[in-house]
mmCIF file of C-alpha atoms in Angstrom:
data_model
loop_
_atom_site.group_PDB
_atom_site.id
_atom_site.type_symbol
_atom_site.label_atom_id
_atom_site.label_comp_id
_atom_site.label_asym_id
_atom_site.label_seq_id
_atom_site.Cartn_x
_atom_site.Cartn_y
_atom_site.Cartn_z
ATOM 1 C CA UNK A 1 157.969 70.463 88.811
ATOM 2 C CA UNK A 2 157.809 73.421 91.663
ATOM 3 C CA UNK A 3 155.248 75.000 89.188
ATOM 4 C CA UNK A 4 152.921 71.531 89.474
ATOM 5 C CA UNK A 5 152.825 71.575 93.360
ATOM 6 C CA UNK A 6 152.099 75.215 93.337
ATOM 7 C CA UNK A 7 148.988 74.448 91.220
ATOM 8 C CA UNK A 8 148.156 71.500 92.976
ATOM 9 C CA UNK A 9 148.195 73.477 96.150
ATOM 10 C CA UNK A 10 146.162 76.165 94.344
ATOM 11 C CA UNK A 11 143.353 73.641 93.651
ATOM 12 C CA UNK A 12 143.445 72.091 96.910
ATOM 13 C CA UNK A 13 143.077 75.639 98.746
ATOM 14 C CA UNK A 14 140.109 76.187 96.108
ATOM 15 C CA UNK A 15 138.984 72.688 97.008
ATOM 16 C CA UNK A 16 138.973 73.508 100.410
ATOM 17 C CA UNK A 17 137.257 76.860 100.155
ATOM 18 C CA UNK A 18 134.264 75.344 98.159
ATOM 19 C CA UNK A 19 133.932 72.610 100.794
ATOM 20 C CA UNK A 20 133.902 75.558 103.220
ATOM 21 C CA UNK A 21 131.740 77.238 101.581
ATOM 22 C CA UNK A 22 129.224 74.267 101.312
ATOM 23 C CA UNK A 23 129.480 73.333 105.137
ATOM 24 C CA UNK A 24 128.350 77.157 105.833
ATOM 25 C CA UNK A 25 125.603 77.557 103.175
ATOM 26 C CA UNK A 26 124.166 73.840 103.702
ATOM 27 C CA UNK A 27 122.413 74.711 107.011
ATOM 28 C CA UNK A 28 121.667 78.202 105.402
ATOM 29 C CA UNK A 29 119.588 76.636 102.741
ATOM 30 C CA UNK A 30 118.041 73.823 105.127
ATOM 31 C CA UNK A 31 116.504 76.579 107.356
ATOM 32 C CA UNK A 32 115.274 78.485 104.332
ATOM 33 C CA UNK A 33 113.837 75.218 102.809
ATOM 34 C CA UNK A 34 111.990 74.713 106.233
ATOM 35 C CA UNK A 35 110.954 77.935 106.984
ATOM 36 C CA UNK A 36 109.373 78.636 103.279
ATOM 37 C CA UNK A 37 108.050 75.457 102.301
ATOM 38 C CA UNK A 38 107.841 72.705 105.665
ATOM 39 C CA UNK A 39 107.055 74.970 108.937
ATOM 40 C CA UNK A 40 103.783 76.023 109.290
ATOM 41 C CA UNK A 41 102.972 79.794 110.348
ATOM 42 C CA UNK A 42 102.040 79.857 113.783
ATOM 43 C CA UNK A 43 100.242 83.264 115.421
ATOM 44 C CA UNK A 44 100.696 83.554 118.997
ATOM 45 C CA UNK A 45 98.461 85.438 121.806
ATOM 46 C CA UNK A 46 99.650 86.358 125.421
ATOM 47 C CA UNK A 47 97.744 87.064 128.321
ATOM 48 C CA UNK A 48 98.897 88.228 131.791
ATOM 49 C CA UNK A 49 96.488 87.813 134.665
ATOM 50 C CA UNK A 50 96.676 87.402 138.077
ATOM 51 C CA UNK A 51 94.831 85.836 141.305
ATOM 52 C CA UNK A 52 92.986 88.108 143.575
ATOM 53 C CA UNK A 53 90.898 88.232 146.633
ATOM 54 C CA UNK A 54 87.657 90.545 147.808
ATOM 55 C CA UNK A 55 89.973 91.515 150.582
ATOM 56 C CA UNK A 56 91.573 94.507 151.218
ATOM 57 C CA UNK A 57 95.641 94.196 150.866
ATOM 58 C CA UNK A 58 97.320 94.616 153.853
ATOM 59 C CA UNK A 59 98.633 98.356 154.220
ATOM 60 C CA UNK A 60 102.568 97.556 153.341
ATOM 61 C CA UNK A 61 103.742 101.052 151.404
ATOM 62 C CA UNK A 62 106.350 100.870 148.584
ATOM 63 C CA UNK A 63 108.214 97.990 147.123
ATOM 64 C CA UNK A 64 107.932 96.039 150.368
ATOM 65 C CA UNK A 65 104.052 95.863 150.370
ATOM 66 C CA UNK A 66 104.479 94.759 146.659
ATOM 67 C CA UNK A 67 106.433 91.900 147.944
ATOM 68 C CA UNK A 68 104.378 91.010 151.025
ATOM 69 C CA UNK A 69 100.934 91.558 149.224
ATOM 70 C CA UNK A 70 100.120 88.037 147.809
ATOM 71 C CA UNK A 71 97.278 87.057 145.117
ATOM 72 C CA UNK A 72 94.589 86.463 148.263
ATOM 73 C CA UNK A 73 95.858 88.757 150.292
ATOM 74 C CA UNK A 74 96.769 86.079 152.989
ATOM 75 C CA UNK A 75 100.666 86.626 152.636
ATOM 76 C CA UNK A 76 103.411 85.698 150.513
ATOM 77 C CA UNK A 77 103.322 81.965 150.286
ATOM 78 C CA UNK A 78 99.625 81.797 149.716
ATOM 79 C CA UNK A 79 100.247 84.002 146.892
ATOM 80 C CA UNK A 80 102.296 81.739 145.242
ATOM 81 C CA UNK A 81 100.216 78.346 146.282
ATOM 82 C CA UNK A 82 97.597 80.429 144.095
ATOM 83 C CA UNK A 83 99.480 81.608 141.131
ATOM 84 C CA UNK A 84 101.366 77.936 141.082
ATOM 85 C CA UNK A 85 97.891 76.607 140.956
ATOM 86 C CA UNK A 86 96.213 78.202 138.037
ATOM 87 C CA UNK A 87 99.422 77.658 136.214
ATOM 88 C CA UNK A 88 99.589 73.905 137.027
ATOM 89 C CA UNK A 89 95.977 73.624 135.907
ATOM 90 C CA UNK A 90 96.225 75.397 132.670
ATOM 91 C CA UNK A 91 99.732 73.197 131.844
ATOM 92 C CA UNK A 92 97.398 69.499 133.012
ATOM 93 C CA UNK A 93 95.545 67.208 131.189
ATOM 94 C CA UNK A 94 92.448 67.622 133.078
ATOM 95 C CA UNK A 95 92.271 71.523 131.704
ATOM 96 C CA UNK A 96 92.913 70.261 128.049
ATOM 97 C CA UNK A 97 89.827 67.826 128.086
ATOM 98 C CA UNK A 98 87.889 70.582 129.585
ATOM 99 C CA UNK A 99 88.692 73.226 126.855
ATOM 100 C CA UNK A 100 88.656 70.289 124.299
ATOM 101 C CA UNK A 101 84.763 69.525 125.505
ATOM 102 C CA UNK A 102 84.150 73.601 124.901
ATOM 103 C CA UNK A 103 85.708 74.727 121.855
ATOM 104 C CA UNK A 104 86.709 71.292 120.238
ATOM 105 C CA UNK A 105 90.335 71.710 120.614
ATOM 106 C CA UNK A 106 91.188 69.031 118.003
ATOM 107 C CA UNK A 107 90.020 71.109 115.004
ATOM 108 C CA UNK A 108 91.716 74.326 116.451
ATOM 109 C CA UNK A 109 95.157 72.336 116.644
ATOM 110 C CA UNK A 110 94.962 69.877 113.857
ATOM 111 C CA UNK A 111 97.355 70.185 110.693
ATOM 112 C CA UNK A 112 98.336 68.021 107.788
ATOM 113 C CA UNK A 113 101.321 69.708 106.670
ATOM 114 C CA UNK A 114 104.797 68.883 106.344
ATOM 115 C CA UNK A 115 105.966 69.802 109.580
ATOM 116 C CA UNK A 116 106.218 66.867 112.000
ATOM 117 C CA UNK A 117 105.988 69.002 115.008
ATOM 118 C CA UNK A 118 102.646 70.815 113.825
ATOM 119 C CA UNK A 119 101.134 67.578 112.266
ATOM 120 C CA UNK A 120 97.705 66.478 114.397
ATOM 121 C CA UNK A 121 94.779 64.660 112.611
ATOM 122 C CA UNK A 122 91.431 65.238 113.396
ATOM 123 C CA UNK A 123 90.979 61.977 114.706
ATOM 124 C CA UNK A 124 94.220 61.873 117.041
ATOM 125 C CA UNK A 125 94.648 60.005 120.298
ATOM 126 C CA UNK A 126 94.386 61.956 123.691
ATOM 127 C CA UNK A 127 97.728 61.554 124.281
ATOM 128 C CA UNK A 128 98.647 63.163 120.759
ATOM 129 C CA UNK A 129 96.050 66.000 121.669
ATOM 130 C CA UNK A 130 98.222 66.644 124.823
ATOM 131 C CA UNK A 131 101.390 66.889 123.204
ATOM 132 C CA UNK A 132 100.076 69.198 120.853
ATOM 133 C CA UNK A 133 98.285 71.247 123.513
ATOM 134 C CA UNK A 134 101.558 71.170 125.424
ATOM 135 C CA UNK A 135 103.409 72.846 122.281
ATOM 136 C CA UNK A 136 100.635 74.930 121.683
ATOM 137 C CA UNK A 137 100.287 76.680 125.357
ATOM 138 C CA UNK A 138 102.459 77.150 127.630
ATOM 139 C CA UNK A 139 101.704 79.019 131.261
ATOM 140 C CA UNK A 140 104.423 79.833 133.791
ATOM 141 C CA UNK A 141 104.212 81.907 136.899
ATOM 142 C CA UNK A 142 106.514 85.171 137.635
ATOM 143 C CA UNK A 143 107.234 85.120 141.236
ATOM 144 C CA UNK A 144 108.001 88.897 141.317
ATOM 145 C CA UNK A 145 105.481 90.159 139.681
ATOM 146 C CA UNK A 146 103.039 87.459 140.832
ATOM 147 C CA UNK A 147 101.071 87.199 137.849
ATOM 148 C CA UNK A 148 100.638 84.219 135.728
ATOM 149 C CA UNK A 149 101.953 85.041 132.091
ATOM 150 C CA UNK A 150 100.057 82.620 129.200
ATOM 151 C CA UNK A 151 101.194 82.193 125.599
ATOM 152 C CA UNK A 152 99.220 80.414 122.949
ATOM 153 C CA UNK A 153 100.061 79.902 119.702
ATOM 154 C CA UNK A 154 97.921 78.171 116.971
ATOM 155 C CA UNK A 155 97.611 78.173 113.073
ATOM 156 C CA UNK A 156 95.176 81.487 112.952
ATOM 157 C CA UNK A 157 94.740 84.306 115.018
ATOM 158 C CA UNK A 158 91.164 83.284 115.503
ATOM 159 C CA UNK A 159 92.190 79.848 116.756
ATOM 160 C CA UNK A 160 94.843 81.543 118.961
ATOM 161 C CA UNK A 161 92.366 84.054 120.482
ATOM 162 C CA UNK A 162 89.664 81.285 121.150
ATOM 163 C CA UNK A 163 91.593 78.971 122.864
ATOM 164 C CA UNK A 164 93.147 81.863 125.103
ATOM 165 C CA UNK A 165 89.716 82.710 125.931
ATOM 166 C CA UNK A 166 88.770 79.221 126.438
ATOM 167 C CA UNK A 167 91.878 78.819 128.898
ATOM 168 C CA UNK A 168 91.163 81.984 130.936
ATOM 169 C CA UNK A 169 87.330 80.692 131.656
ATOM 170 C CA UNK A 170 88.651 77.593 132.409
ATOM 171 C CA UNK A 171 91.041 79.130 135.071
ATOM 172 C CA UNK A 172 88.223 81.409 136.150
ATOM 173 C CA UNK A 173 86.229 78.225 136.895
ATOM 174 C CA UNK A 174 89.344 76.589 138.504
ATOM 175 C CA UNK A 175 89.574 79.485 140.693
ATOM 176 C CA UNK A 176 85.946 79.413 141.628
ATOM 177 C CA UNK A 177 86.151 75.984 142.543
ATOM 178 C CA UNK A 178 89.014 76.399 144.651
ATOM 179 C CA UNK A 179 86.744 79.302 146.681
ATOM 180 C CA UNK A 180 83.849 76.531 147.081
ATOM 181 C CA UNK A 181 85.643 74.223 149.407
ATOM 182 C CA UNK A 182 86.789 77.198 151.360
ATOM 183 C CA UNK A 183 83.209 78.860 151.555
ATOM 184 C CA UNK A 184 81.608 75.590 152.468
ATOM 185 C CA UNK A 185 84.056 74.717 155.212
ATOM 186 C CA UNK A 186 83.941 78.053 156.685
ATOM 187 C CA UNK A 187 80.225 78.286 156.915
ATOM 188 C CA UNK A 188 79.704 74.644 157.847
ATOM 189 C CA UNK A 189 80.104 74.732 161.205
ATOM 190 C CA UNK A 190 78.096 78.441 161.496
ATOM 191 C CA UNK A 191 75.459 76.548 159.570
ATOM 192 C CA UNK A 192 75.322 73.500 161.957
ATOM 193 C CA UNK A 193 74.972 75.900 165.122
ATOM 194 C CA UNK A 194 72.109 77.987 163.790
ATOM 195 C CA UNK A 195 70.318 75.075 163.327
ATOM 196 C CA UNK A 196 70.998 73.566 166.640
ATOM 197 C CA UNK A 197 69.909 77.068 168.377
ATOM 198 C CA UNK A 198 66.924 77.105 166.077
ATOM 199 C CA UNK A 199 65.796 73.635 167.486
ATOM 200 C CA UNK A 200 66.758 74.456 170.732
ATOM 201 C CA UNK A 201 64.540 77.813 171.009
ATOM 202 C CA UNK A 202 61.652 75.643 169.025
ATOM 203 C CA UNK A 203 61.756 73.250 171.600
ATOM 204 C CA UNK A 204 61.672 75.569 174.777
ATOM 205 C CA UNK A 205 58.810 77.842 172.798
ATOM 206 C CA UNK A 206 56.933 74.263 172.547
ATOM 207 C CA UNK A 207 57.517 73.386 176.426
ATOM 208 C CA UNK A 208 56.441 76.871 177.534
ATOM 209 C CA UNK A 209 53.050 76.592 175.575
ATOM 210 C CA UNK A 210 52.638 72.815 176.253
ATOM 211 C CA UNK A 211 52.970 74.166 180.290
ATOM 212 C CA UNK A 212 50.519 77.085 179.963
ATOM 213 C CA UNK A 213 47.898 74.713 178.032
ATOM 214 C CA UNK A 214 48.266 71.899 181.008
ATOM 215 C CA UNK A 215 47.901 74.272 183.620
ATOM 216 C CA UNK A 216 45.594 76.781 181.968
ATOM 217 C CA UNK A 217 47.506 79.804 183.426
ATOM 218 C CA UNK A 218 48.908 82.012 180.630
ATOM 219 C CA UNK A 219 50.771 84.184 183.106
ATOM 220 C CA UNK A 220 51.782 82.964 186.920
ATOM 221 C CA UNK A 221 53.592 86.012 187.532
ATOM 222 C CA UNK A 222 50.261 87.873 187.615
ATOM 223 C CA UNK A 223 48.506 85.737 189.285
ATOM 224 C CA UNK A 224 51.204 85.582 191.955
ATOM 225 C CA UNK A 225 51.002 89.586 192.325
ATOM 226 C CA UNK A 226 47.315 89.279 192.448
ATOM 227 C CA UNK A 227 47.251 86.717 195.366
ATOM 228 C CA UNK A 228 50.261 88.964 197.044
ATOM 229 C CA UNK A 229 47.453 91.965 197.057
ATOM 230 C CA UNK A 230 44.940 89.986 198.081
ATOM 231 C CA UNK A 231 46.598 88.741 201.207
ATOM 232 C CA UNK A 232 47.385 92.497 201.951
ATOM 233 C CA UNK A 233 43.912 93.196 201.584
ATOM 234 C CA UNK A 234 42.894 90.324 203.954
ATOM 235 C CA UNK A 235 45.277 90.873 206.762
ATOM 236 C CA UNK A 236 44.411 95.122 206.384
ATOM 237 C CA UNK A 237 40.841 93.082 207.203
ATOM 238 C CA UNK A 238 41.815 90.868 209.686
ATOM 239 C CA UNK A 239 43.591 93.459 211.269
ATOM 240 C CA UNK A 240 40.262 96.067 211.650
ATOM 241 C CA UNK A 241 38.174 92.812 212.962
ATOM 242 C CA UNK A 242 40.771 91.832 215.329
ATOM 243 C CA UNK A 243 40.765 95.633 216.696
ATOM 244 C CA UNK A 244 36.783 95.809 216.676
ATOM 245 C CA UNK A 245 36.615 92.318 218.571
ATOM 246 C CA UNK A 246 38.929 93.667 221.242
ATOM 247 C CA UNK A 247 36.713 96.625 221.686
ATOM 248 C CA UNK A 248 33.895 94.485 222.276
ATOM 249 C CA UNK A 249 35.576 92.112 224.851
ATOM 250 C CA UNK A 250 36.868 95.055 226.780
ATOM 251 C CA UNK A 251 33.170 95.955 227.757
ATOM 252 C CA UNK A 252 33.178 92.784 229.447
ATOM 253 C CA UNK A 253 29.402 91.652 228.551
ATOM 254 C CA UNK A 254 29.508 87.999 227.026
ATOM 255 C CA UNK A 255 26.091 88.252 226.073
ATOM 256 C CA UNK A 256 26.874 91.474 223.823
ATOM 257 C CA UNK A 257 25.269 91.229 220.849
ATOM 258 C CA UNK A 258 28.082 91.981 218.571
ATOM 259 C CA UNK A 259 30.789 89.539 220.372
ATOM 260 C CA UNK A 260 29.498 86.469 217.974
ATOM 261 C CA UNK A 261 29.281 88.174 214.577
ATOM 262 C CA UNK A 262 32.903 89.879 215.385
ATOM 263 C CA UNK A 263 34.526 86.586 216.381
ATOM 264 C CA UNK A 264 33.285 84.789 213.360
ATOM 265 C CA UNK A 265 34.257 87.672 211.134
ATOM 266 C CA UNK A 266 37.219 87.288 212.425
ATOM 267 C CA UNK A 267 37.666 83.394 212.196
ATOM 268 C CA UNK A 268 36.558 83.637 208.612
ATOM 269 C CA UNK A 269 39.491 86.106 208.175
ATOM 270 C CA UNK A 270 42.007 83.794 209.057
ATOM 271 C CA UNK A 271 40.795 80.818 207.470
ATOM 272 C CA UNK A 272 40.821 82.857 204.219
ATOM 273 C CA UNK A 273 44.121 84.249 204.854
ATOM 274 C CA UNK A 274 45.410 80.806 205.514
ATOM 275 C CA UNK A 275 43.582 79.659 202.032
ATOM 276 C CA UNK A 276 44.813 82.276 200.264
ATOM 277 C CA UNK A 277 48.761 81.709 201.830
ATOM 278 C CA UNK A 278 48.392 77.921 200.780
ATOM 279 C CA UNK A 279 47.634 78.628 197.580
ATOM 280 C CA UNK A 280 50.680 80.697 197.183
ATOM 281 C CA UNK A 281 53.448 79.274 198.823
ATOM 282 C CA UNK A 282 51.989 75.972 200.554
ATOM 283 C CA UNK A 283 52.359 72.479 199.813
ATOM 284 C CA UNK A 284 51.304 70.885 196.402
ATOM 285 C CA UNK A 285 50.379 72.590 193.105
ATOM 286 C CA UNK A 286 50.476 76.098 194.463
ATOM 287 C CA UNK A 287 51.286 78.848 192.847
ATOM 288 C CA UNK A 288 54.777 79.297 194.163
ATOM 289 C CA UNK A 289 55.753 75.450 192.778
ATOM 290 C CA UNK A 290 53.743 76.844 189.315
ATOM 291 C CA UNK A 291 55.831 80.239 189.327
ATOM 292 C CA UNK A 292 59.215 77.937 190.000
ATOM 293 C CA UNK A 293 58.472 75.842 186.886
ATOM 294 C CA UNK A 294 57.155 78.539 184.886
ATOM 295 C CA UNK A 295 60.431 80.493 185.618
ATOM 296 C CA UNK A 296 62.499 77.883 184.607
ATOM 297 C CA UNK A 297 60.770 77.281 181.352
ATOM 298 C CA UNK A 298 60.567 81.087 180.558
ATOM 299 C CA UNK A 299 64.630 81.201 181.189
ATOM 300 C CA UNK A 300 65.110 78.260 179.110
ATOM 301 C CA UNK A 301 63.291 79.992 176.565
ATOM 302 C CA UNK A 302 65.070 83.175 177.005
ATOM 303 C CA UNK A 303 68.551 81.453 176.711
ATOM 304 C CA UNK A 304 67.512 79.858 173.728
ATOM 305 C CA UNK A 305 66.718 82.688 172.156
ATOM 306 C CA UNK A 306 69.247 84.615 173.064
ATOM 307 C CA UNK A 307 71.695 81.575 171.781
ATOM 308 C CA UNK A 308 70.148 81.852 168.306
ATOM 309 C CA UNK A 309 70.454 85.266 168.323
ATOM 310 C CA UNK A 310 73.981 85.023 168.674
ATOM 311 C CA UNK A 311 74.552 82.198 166.139
ATOM 312 C CA UNK A 312 72.817 83.947 163.593
ATOM 313 C CA UNK A 313 75.256 86.886 164.326
ATOM 314 C CA UNK A 314 78.088 84.501 163.979
ATOM 315 C CA UNK A 315 76.830 83.022 160.843
ATOM 316 C CA UNK A 316 76.547 86.534 159.487
ATOM 317 C CA UNK A 317 80.054 86.863 160.591
ATOM 318 C CA UNK A 318 81.133 84.182 159.174
ATOM 319 C CA UNK A 319 79.465 84.635 155.564
ATOM 320 C CA UNK A 320 81.138 88.031 155.584
ATOM 321 C CA UNK A 321 84.606 86.916 156.414
ATOM 322 C CA UNK A 322 84.108 84.423 153.698
ATOM 323 C CA UNK A 323 83.503 86.946 151.256
ATOM 324 C CA UNK A 324 86.910 87.881 151.671
ATOM 325 C CA UNK A 325 87.880 84.672 150.949
ATOM 326 C CA UNK A 326 86.792 84.586 147.574
ATOM 327 C CA UNK A 327 89.047 84.636 144.696
ATOM 328 C CA UNK A 328 88.537 86.317 141.474
ATOM 329 C CA UNK A 329 90.725 86.649 138.016
ATOM 330 C CA UNK A 330 92.000 89.693 137.489
ATOM 331 C CA UNK A 331 93.064 89.775 133.585
ATOM 332 C CA UNK A 332 95.980 92.631 133.190
ATOM 333 C CA UNK A 333 96.715 91.775 129.437
ATOM 334 C CA UNK A 334 94.039 90.536 127.491
ATOM 335 C CA UNK A 335 94.882 87.794 124.611
ATOM 336 C CA UNK A 336 94.853 90.073 121.325
ATOM 337 C CA UNK A 337 96.854 87.905 118.396
ATOM 338 C CA UNK A 338 98.891 89.699 115.666
ATOM 339 C CA UNK A 339 98.255 89.632 112.244
ATOM 340 C CA UNK A 340 101.686 88.332 111.684
ATOM 341 C CA UNK A 341 102.890 85.214 112.224
ATOM 342 C CA UNK A 342 105.774 84.896 115.263
ATOM 343 C CA UNK A 343 106.803 81.582 114.056
ATOM 344 C CA UNK A 344 108.637 80.794 112.162
ATOM 345 C CA UNK A 345 111.013 83.758 112.328
ATOM 346 C CA UNK A 346 112.768 83.163 109.150
ATOM 347 C CA UNK A 347 115.354 85.953 109.548
ATOM 348 C CA UNK A 348 116.749 84.457 112.905
ATOM 349 C CA UNK A 349 116.469 80.749 111.890
ATOM 350 C CA UNK A 350 118.640 82.118 108.868
ATOM 351 C CA UNK A 351 121.326 83.616 111.311
ATOM 352 C CA UNK A 352 121.083 80.582 113.890
ATOM 353 C CA UNK A 353 121.778 78.560 110.586
ATOM 354 C CA UNK A 354 124.643 80.459 109.288
ATOM 355 C CA UNK A 355 126.294 80.801 112.944
ATOM 356 C CA UNK A 356 125.687 76.418 113.102
ATOM 357 C CA UNK A 357 127.603 76.423 109.414
ATOM 358 C CA UNK A 358 130.646 78.542 110.760
ATOM 359 C CA UNK A 359 130.509 76.380 113.776
ATOM 360 C CA UNK A 360 130.568 72.919 111.401
ATOM 361 C CA UNK A 361 133.299 74.562 108.659
ATOM 362 C CA UNK A 362 135.270 75.191 111.809
ATOM 363 C CA UNK A 363 134.964 71.600 112.815
ATOM 364 C CA UNK A 364 135.624 70.438 109.083
ATOM 365 C CA UNK A 365 138.938 72.455 108.712
ATOM 366 C CA UNK A 366 139.997 71.177 112.311
ATOM 367 C CA UNK A 367 139.362 67.411 111.498
ATOM 368 C CA UNK A 368 140.992 67.619 108.032
ATOM 369 C CA UNK A 369 144.206 69.218 109.686
ATOM 370 C CA UNK A 370 143.884 66.873 112.246
ATOM 371 C CA UNK A 371 144.029 64.103 109.559
ATOM 372 C CA UNK A 372 146.574 65.499 107.406
ATOM 373 C CA UNK A 373 148.930 65.704 110.502
ATOM 374 C CA UNK A 374 148.034 61.735 111.189
ATOM 375 C CA UNK A 375 148.715 60.818 107.881
ATOM 376 C CA UNK A 376 152.070 62.515 107.316
ATOM 377 C CA UNK A 377 153.154 61.601 111.088
#
C-alpha cells in the first residue's frame, strides 16, 4: 500500500516537473520561433544634432557655461525651446508628409511579412503610414547635453540611411523657416524707416529744385553776399561824394561850377544805395525773403539727408543683428547604419522569454498548491 502511494507520489512529482519545464520552455520556444521566422530584421541609424546660432556664445567658462549656453545663445529657455521644437516637428505628421514627398516613404517602410508590427502595404493609408513612421522614427531632446537624438530603424541599411538623411534635411528646412519669421520681423521696421526717409529726402530735393527753377536763382547766398559787397562800395563812394560836396559848399559860392555835379552825384549814390538796400532787405520779394525760403528748403534737405543716412545705418545694424538670430543645424553624429540588424536581438529576447517562463512556472505551482489546499480543506 505504501509502495503504491510512494510510486503515485513520484509519478505526480515527475508530472509536475514536466509541466513546470514545459511552462518554462514554452515562452522560449515561442520567442525563438518569432525571432527566426516571424520578426522582420531592422537596421538602425542613430544621429545626434543640435540647433546653434551664428552669434558667439556668452563667456561662461566651465560646466556652468555649458548649462547656461543654449542652442541659439539666447538663454537656457531659448535653447530648450529650439531643441524641443525640432524634436516635436520630426515626430509630427507634417514632417512625415514632407519626407514622404521627398523619398517616397511608403516604399521605404512597406513590408508584407508575417510580423503585424512591420506589415505595411505600398498603398497604405496615411494613418497606417504614420503609425509605421512613429514605429520607425524616434526623436528625443536631451536637456542636459542640449542635443536632439534621432533613431531611425528600417528593413535595410540603405533605407535607414536615406530616411535619416531626409529627416535631417527636413529639420534644417524647419530651422530655416523659424529664422525667416524672426529675420523678416526684425528688418521690417528698419526697412520701412529707410523707405520713409528716402521719400522725405527725395521730396526735399524736389522742393529745392522747384524753388530754384521758379526764382531763377541757384544760390541766394552768393547774391546776398554780392549785394552786401555792393552796398559797402556804394557807401564808400557816397562818403567820398559827400566830403567833396561839403568842400565845394565851404567855398560859399552858389555859382560854383562843380556844385551841381557834386549834388547830382550825391543824390544818385543815395538813390542807388536805397535801391540796393531795398533789394537786399526791403519789403516784397527781396533777397532776404528769398534767402529765408532758400535756407528753409536747404535745412529741410539737410535734415532729410541726415535722417536717410541714420535710417540706412540703422538698417545695416539691424541686418547685422539678424545674422546673429539665424540658426543652423549642427550635426554631431551622422546617421551611419550598421551591417548587422539591431532588432530583433535573439539572445536578449530568449533571456526575457526564459525569465517570463520562470515567473509563469512559479505562478502555476503557486496556483496548483492553492488548489490542493482548497480541495483538502
